[in-house]
CSV table of C-alpha atoms and ligand atoms in Angstrom, one decimal:
chain,number,residue,atom,x,y,z
A,1,MET,CA,0.0,0.0,0.2
A,2,ARG,CA,1.3,3.5,-0.6
A,3,ASP,CA,2.9,5.1,2.4
A,4,ALA,CA,1.5,8.2,4.1
A,5,LEU,CA,3.1,10.4,1.6
A,6,GLY,CA,1.5,8.6,-1.2
A,7,THR,CA,4.7,7.0,-2.4
A,8,VAL,CA,4.3,4.0,-4.5
A,9,GLN,CA,5.7,0.9,-2.8
A,10,SER,CA,5.1,-2.0,-5.2
A,11,VAL,CA,4.6,-2.2,-9.0
A,12,LEU,CA,3.4,-4.9,-11.6
A,13,VAL,CA,4.6,-4.2,-14.9
A,14,LEU,CA,2.5,-6.3,-17.6
A,15,GLY,CA,5.0,-6.5,-20.5
A,16,GLY,CA,8.1,-6.5,-18.3
A,17,SER,CA,10.7,-5.6,-20.9
A,18,SER,CA,8.8,-2.5,-22.3
A,19,GLU,CA,11.0,0.5,-22.2
A,20,ILE,CA,8.1,2.8,-21.1
A,21,GLY,CA,7.1,0.1,-18.5
A,22,VAL,CA,10.3,-0.4,-17.0
A,23,ALA,CA,11.2,3.6,-16.9
A,24,THR,CA,8.0,3.9,-15.1
A,25,ALA,CA,8.5,1.2,-12.5
A,26,ALA,CA,12.3,2.7,-12.0
A,27,ARG,CA,10.8,6.1,-11.5
A,28,LEU,CA,7.7,5.1,-9.0
A,29,VAL,CA,9.9,2.8,-6.7
A,30,ARG,CA,13.3,4.5,-6.5
A,31,ALA,CA,12.5,6.8,-3.6
A,32,ARG,CA,11.6,3.9,-1.0
A,33,HIS,CA,13.4,1.0,-2.7
A,34,GLY,CA,9.9,-0.5,-3.7
A,35,ALA,CA,9.0,-3.9,-5.2
A,36,VAL,CA,8.8,-4.4,-8.8
A,37,VAL,CA,7.3,-7.6,-10.5
A,38,LEU,CA,8.2,-7.9,-14.2
A,39,ALA,CA,5.7,-10.1,-16.2
A,40,GLY,CA,6.8,-10.9,-19.7
A,41,ARG,CA,7.3,-13.4,-22.3
A,42,ASP,CA,11.0,-14.1,-22.1
A,43,SER,CA,11.7,-14.7,-18.4
A,44,ALA,CA,15.6,-15.0,-19.2
A,45,ALA,CA,15.6,-11.6,-21.1
A,46,LEU,CA,13.9,-10.0,-18.0
A,47,GLU,CA,16.7,-10.9,-15.5
A,48,PRO,CA,19.1,-8.3,-16.8
A,49,VAL,CA,16.0,-5.8,-16.7
A,50,ALA,CA,15.6,-6.8,-13.2
A,51,GLU,CA,19.4,-6.2,-12.2
A,52,ARG,CA,19.2,-2.7,-14.0
A,53,LEU,CA,16.2,-2.0,-11.9
A,54,ARG,CA,17.9,-3.1,-8.6
A,55,ALA,CA,20.9,-0.9,-9.6
A,56,ALA,CA,18.4,2.0,-10.1
A,57,GLY,CA,16.9,1.7,-6.5
A,58,ALA,CA,14.4,-0.9,-6.7
A,59,GLY,CA,14.2,-3.2,-3.7
A,60,ASP,CA,12.8,-6.7,-4.4
A,61,VAL,CA,12.4,-7.5,-8.4
A,62,ASP,CA,10.6,-10.7,-9.3
A,63,VAL,CA,10.2,-12.0,-13.0
A,64,VAL,CA,7.1,-14.1,-13.9
A,65,ALA,CA,6.2,-15.7,-17.1
A,66,PHE,CA,3.3,-13.9,-19.0
A,67,ASP,CA,1.9,-14.0,-22.5
A,68,ALA,CA,-1.0,-11.7,-23.1
A,69,ASP,CA,-2.0,-14.0,-26.1
A,70,ASP,CA,-2.8,-16.9,-23.8
A,71,THR,CA,-5.7,-15.0,-22.1
A,72,ASP,CA,-6.7,-17.8,-19.6
A,73,ARG,CA,-3.3,-18.0,-18.5
A,74,CYS,CA,-2.8,-14.2,-18.4
A,75,VAL,CA,-5.7,-14.0,-15.8
A,76,ALA,CA,-4.2,-16.7,-13.6
A,77,VAL,CA,-0.7,-14.9,-13.7
A,78,VAL,CA,-2.1,-11.7,-12.3
A,79,ASP,CA,-4.2,-13.5,-9.7
A,80,GLU,CA,-0.9,-15.2,-8.8
A,81,VAL,CA,1.1,-12.1,-8.4
A,82,PHE,CA,-1.8,-10.5,-6.5
A,83,ASP,CA,-2.0,-13.6,-4.3
A,84,ALA,CA,1.5,-13.2,-3.2
A,85,ARG,CA,1.6,-9.5,-2.4
A,86,GLU,CA,-0.4,-6.1,-2.6
A,87,ILE,CA,0.4,-4.1,-5.8
A,88,ASP,CA,0.0,-0.5,-5.6
A,89,VAL,CA,0.2,0.2,-9.6
A,90,VAL,CA,0.0,-2.1,-12.4
A,91,VAL,CA,1.6,-0.9,-15.6
A,92,LEU,CA,-0.2,-2.4,-18.7
A,93,ALA,CA,2.7,-1.7,-21.2
A,94,VAL,CA,2.1,-4.8,-23.4
A,95,GLY,CA,1.8,-3.7,-27.2
A,96,VAL,CA,3.1,-4.4,-30.8
A,97,LEU,CA,3.1,-2.0,-33.4
A,98,GLY,CA,2.6,-4.7,-36.2
A,99,ASP,CA,3.4,-4.2,-40.0
A,100,GLN,CA,0.5,-2.2,-41.5
A,101,GLN,CA,1.2,-3.0,-45.1
A,102,ARG,CA,1.4,-6.8,-44.2
A,103,SER,CA,-1.6,-6.6,-42.2
A,104,GLU,CA,-3.5,-5.2,-45.4
A,105,GLU,CA,-2.2,-8.1,-47.3
A,106,ASP,CA,-2.8,-10.9,-44.5
A,107,PRO,CA,-5.7,-10.4,-42.5
A,108,ARG,CA,-4.1,-12.9,-40.0
A,109,ALA,CA,-1.3,-10.4,-39.3
A,110,ALA,CA,-3.9,-7.8,-38.7
A,111,VAL,CA,-5.6,-10.1,-36.3
A,112,ALA,CA,-2.4,-11.2,-34.3
A,113,VAL,CA,-2.1,-7.2,-33.5
A,114,LEU,CA,-5.5,-6.8,-32.6
A,115,ARG,CA,-5.3,-10.0,-30.4
A,116,THR,CA,-2.5,-8.8,-28.5
A,117,ASN,CA,-3.5,-5.0,-28.2
A,118,PHE,CA,-7.0,-5.4,-27.7
A,119,LEU,CA,-8.0,-8.8,-26.5
A,120,GLY,CA,-4.8,-9.7,-24.5
A,121,CYS,CA,-4.6,-6.2,-23.0
A,122,ALA,CA,-8.2,-6.5,-22.2
A,123,ALA,CA,-7.7,-9.8,-20.3
A,124,ALA,CA,-4.8,-8.3,-18.4
A,125,ALA,CA,-6.8,-5.0,-17.7
A,126,LEU,CA,-9.7,-6.6,-16.2
A,127,SER,CA,-7.8,-9.2,-14.3
A,128,ALA,CA,-5.8,-6.3,-12.6
A,129,ALA,CA,-8.8,-4.2,-12.1
A,130,ARG,CA,-10.7,-7.2,-10.5
A,131,ARG,CA,-7.8,-7.5,-8.1
A,132,LEU,CA,-7.1,-4.0,-7.3
A,133,ARG,CA,-10.9,-3.6,-6.7
A,134,ARG,CA,-10.9,-6.4,-4.3
A,135,GLN,CA,-7.8,-4.9,-2.4
A,136,GLY,CA,-9.7,-1.4,-2.1
A,137,HIS,CA,-6.9,0.5,-3.4
A,138,GLY,CA,-4.3,0.9,-6.4
A,139,THR,CA,-4.2,2.2,-10.0
A,140,LEU,CA,-4.1,0.3,-13.3
A,141,VAL,CA,-2.0,2.5,-15.9
A,142,VAL,CA,-2.9,1.7,-19.3
A,143,LEU,CA,-0.6,2.5,-22.2
A,144,SER,CA,-3.1,3.7,-24.9
A,145,SER,CA,-1.9,6.0,-27.7
A,146,VAL,CA,-2.8,9.1,-29.6
A,147,ALA,CA,-2.9,6.6,-32.5
A,148,GLY,CA,-6.2,5.4,-31.1
A,149,GLU,CA,-7.5,9.0,-30.5
A,150,ARG,CA,-7.9,9.5,-34.4
A,151,VAL,CA,-7.1,6.2,-36.3
A,152,ARG,CA,-5.0,7.0,-39.2
A,153,ARG,CA,-5.0,5.3,-42.7
A,154,SER,CA,-1.2,4.8,-42.3
A,155,ASN,CA,-1.6,2.6,-39.2
A,156,PHE,CA,-5.1,1.9,-38.8
A,157,VAL,CA,-4.9,-1.7,-37.4
A,158,TYR,CA,-2.6,-0.6,-34.7
A,159,GLY,CA,-4.7,2.5,-33.9
A,160,ALA,CA,-7.9,0.4,-34.1
A,161,SER,CA,-6.5,-1.6,-31.5
A,162,LYS,CA,-5.5,1.4,-29.1
A,163,ALA,CA,-8.9,3.0,-29.8
A,164,GLY,CA,-10.5,-0.2,-28.5
A,165,LEU,CA,-8.3,-0.5,-25.6
A,166,ASP,CA,-8.6,3.2,-24.6
A,167,GLY,CA,-12.4,2.9,-24.7
A,168,LEU,CA,-12.3,-0.3,-22.3
A,169,ALA,CA,-10.0,1.6,-20.1
A,170,GLN,CA,-12.3,4.5,-19.8
A,171,GLY,CA,-15.3,2.2,-19.1
A,172,LEU,CA,-13.3,0.4,-16.7
A,173,GLY,CA,-12.2,3.5,-14.7
A,174,ASP,CA,-15.7,4.8,-14.6
A,175,SER,CA,-16.8,1.4,-13.2
A,176,LEU,CA,-14.3,1.5,-10.5
A,177,VAL,CA,-15.2,5.0,-9.0
A,178,GLY,CA,-15.9,4.6,-5.4
A,179,THR,CA,-14.1,1.3,-4.9
A,180,GLY,CA,-10.6,2.8,-4.0
A,181,ALA,CA,-9.2,1.5,-7.1
A,182,HIS,CA,-8.3,3.6,-10.2
A,183,VAL,CA,-7.5,3.6,-13.9
A,184,LEU,CA,-5.1,6.1,-15.6
A,185,VAL,CA,-5.1,6.1,-19.3
A,186,VAL,CA,-1.9,7.2,-20.9
A,187,ARG,CA,-1.8,8.6,-24.4
A,188,PRO,CA,1.8,9.0,-25.5
A,189,GLY,CA,2.8,10.2,-29.1
A,190,PHE,CA,5.9,8.9,-30.7
A,191,VAL,CA,8.1,7.7,-27.9
A,192,THR,CA,11.9,6.6,-28.8
A,193,THR,CA,11.9,2.9,-27.7
A,194,LYS,CA,12.6,-0.5,-29.5
A,195,MET,CA,9.1,-0.3,-30.8
A,196,THR,CA,9.8,2.7,-33.0
A,197,ALA,CA,13.4,1.7,-33.6
A,198,GLY,CA,14.5,2.8,-37.0
A,199,MET,CA,11.3,5.0,-37.6
A,200,THR,CA,11.7,8.8,-38.3
A,201,PRO,CA,10.6,10.6,-35.1
A,202,ALA,CA,7.1,12.3,-35.4
A,203,PRO,CA,6.8,15.8,-34.2
A,204,PHE,CA,6.6,16.1,-30.4
A,205,ALA,CA,8.6,12.8,-30.1
A,206,THR,CA,9.5,12.1,-26.5
A,207,THR,CA,11.4,9.5,-24.3
A,208,PRO,CA,10.4,6.6,-21.9
A,209,GLU,CA,11.6,8.7,-19.0
A,210,ALA,CA,9.5,11.7,-19.9
A,211,VAL,CA,6.4,9.5,-20.3
A,212,ALA,CA,7.3,7.8,-16.8
A,213,ALA,CA,7.7,11.6,-15.4
A,214,ALA,CA,4.1,12.3,-16.9
A,215,ILE,CA,2.7,9.0,-15.3
A,216,ASP,CA,4.3,9.9,-11.9
A,217,GLY,CA,2.8,13.3,-12.0
A,218,ALA,CA,-0.7,12.1,-13.1
A,219,LEU,CA,-0.5,9.5,-10.5
A,220,ARG,CA,0.2,12.1,-7.7
A,221,ARG,CA,-2.9,14.2,-9.2
A,222,GLY,CA,-5.0,11.4,-9.2
A,223,ALA,CA,-5.7,11.9,-12.9
A,224,ASP,CA,-7.8,9.7,-15.3
A,225,THR,CA,-5.8,10.8,-18.4
A,226,VAL,CA,-2.4,12.0,-19.5
A,227,TRP,CA,-1.1,13.0,-23.0
A,228,VAL,CA,2.7,12.9,-23.4
A,229,PRO,CA,3.9,15.4,-24.3
A,230,GLY,CA,0.8,17.6,-23.0
A,231,VAL,CA,0.8,19.6,-25.9
A,232,LEU,CA,-0.8,16.7,-27.8
A,233,ARG,CA,-3.9,17.0,-25.9
A,234,LEU,CA,-4.4,20.4,-27.7
A,235,VAL,CA,-3.1,19.0,-30.9
A,236,MET,CA,-5.4,15.9,-30.8
A,237,ALA,CA,-8.6,18.3,-29.6
A,238,VAL,CA,-8.2,19.6,-33.2
A,239,VAL,CA,-7.2,16.6,-35.1
A,240,ARG,CA,-10.1,14.6,-33.7
A,241,HIS,CA,-12.7,17.1,-35.3
A,242,LEU,CA,-11.1,17.6,-38.6
A,243,PRO,CA,-13.7,16.4,-41.4
A,244,ARG,CA,-12.7,13.1,-43.0
A,245,ALA,CA,-12.4,14.4,-46.4
A,246,LEU,CA,-9.4,16.8,-45.1
A,247,PHE,CA,-8.1,14.4,-42.5
A,248,ARG,CA,-7.6,11.6,-45.2
A,249,ARG,CA,-5.6,14.1,-47.4
A,250,LEU,CA,-3.1,14.9,-44.7
A,251,PRO,CA,0.4,12.9,-44.7
A,252,LEU,CA,-0.2,11.3,-41.6
B,301,NAP,N1,6.9,3.7,-28.5
B,301,NAP,C1,5.9,4.5,-28.8
B,301,NAP,O1,6.2,5.5,-29.8
B,301,NAP,C2,4.5,4.3,-28.2
B,301,NAP,C3,3.5,5.5,-28.4
B,301,NAP,C4,2.3,5.3,-27.7
B,301,NAP,C5,2.0,4.2,-26.9
B,301,NAP,N2,3.0,3.2,-26.9
B,301,NAP,C6,2.5,1.9,-26.2
B,301,NAP,O2,3.0,1.8,-25.0
B,301,NAP,C7,3.3,0.6,-24.6
B,301,NAP,C8,4.8,0.1,-24.4
B,301,NAP,O3,5.6,0.3,-25.5
B,301,NAP,P1,7.2,0.7,-25.6
B,301,NAP,O4,7.3,1.7,-26.5
B,301,NAP,O5,7.8,0.5,-24.2
B,301,NAP,O6,7.6,-0.6,-26.4
B,301,NAP,P2,8.4,-1.8,-26.2
B,301,NAP,O7,9.8,-1.6,-25.3
B,301,NAP,O8,8.6,-2.6,-27.4
B,301,NAP,O9,7.4,-2.9,-25.2
B,301,NAP,C9,6.4,-3.4,-25.6
B,301,NAP,C10,6.1,-4.5,-24.7
B,301,NAP,O10,5.0,-5.4,-25.1
B,301,NAP,C11,5.4,-6.9,-24.8
B,301,NAP,N3,4.5,-7.7,-25.6
B,301,NAP,C12,4.3,-7.6,-27.0
B,301,NAP,N4,3.4,-8.7,-27.1
B,301,NAP,C13,3.3,-9.3,-25.8
B,301,NAP,C14,2.5,-10.5,-25.6
B,301,NAP,N5,1.9,-11.2,-26.6
B,301,NAP,N6,2.4,-10.9,-24.2
B,301,NAP,C15,3.3,-10.1,-23.3
B,301,NAP,N7,4.1,-9.0,-23.7
B,301,NAP,C16,4.0,-8.6,-24.9
B,301,NAP,C17,6.9,-6.9,-25.1
B,301,NAP,O11,7.5,-8.0,-24.6
B,301,NAP,P3,8.7,-8.8,-25.7
B,301,NAP,O12,9.9,-8.1,-25.1
B,301,NAP,O13,8.3,-10.2,-25.3
B,301,NAP,O14,8.2,-8.5,-27.2
B,301,NAP,C18,7.5,-5.6,-24.6
B,301,NAP,O15,7.6,-5.8,-23.3
B,301,NAP,C19,2.7,-0.2,-25.9
B,301,NAP,O16,1.5,-0.7,-25.4
B,301,NAP,C20,2.8,0.7,-27.0
B,301,NAP,O17,1.8,0.3,-27.8
B,301,NAP,C21,4.3,3.1,-27.5
């Protein structure tokens, strides 16, 4: 449970090798040497990540096997983590960008992106929310994206998966009002991580550390939503309302 100053003592990162997820966990627990659970597909690859978190000030760091595409197991893994300890913050950082062109040529590739980013993440989010509600405290941080706020032709499969997840997270947050549990929806723009490696940074590109700082601030404020960087809130307020005939002509 958070201490009297509201400092986070334990974090579960679903998508434990995510650069945004790890930066967020490091930032949240460093002050009080809090505990971190890294849940990811490749446990061996997570060990060096765990070591880096310890070096950055985390206390206990555990690694658990977790594949969001195996939704039954995904629910069970979340239960096992919560059975072992209280969790103050769950960071849902699972995501794949996919290959838009391949998705348009092979519907199975599109379905794989949608399965991970929507169905898998929905299973993880609902599992975590159920346990946070039962605990009576804690926040689920959902990594959405500005890509889901106005779905673009150039990456509409990824964008649609994020739009679905964003909607689910908002409704889930509303359903938790009064329970002590909370959902924070995070909408970053372009973040320089392995997901975007090799791509030309978009305007307002940012870093995992900046996203972590924004999440930290939003948690302290008890916010429901945060855009990173914050200016994207204004940009998207305009973009969201552009007529489609105009929007589809933009080089986005
Ligand atoms: N980078 C950006 O520009 C950006 C912008 C907006 C939103 N986001 C979102 O932020 C989140 C974190 O992304 P990131 O930038 O930190 O990228 P990242 O470092 O590539 O992290 C993505 C994570 O998702 C995990 N993952 C993928 N499929 C999985 C599955 N089936 N089961 C379990 N884990 C799975 C990956 O694990 P493996 O190591 O096993 O592949 C990795 O840990 C994602 O939801 C992403 O969509 C990113």
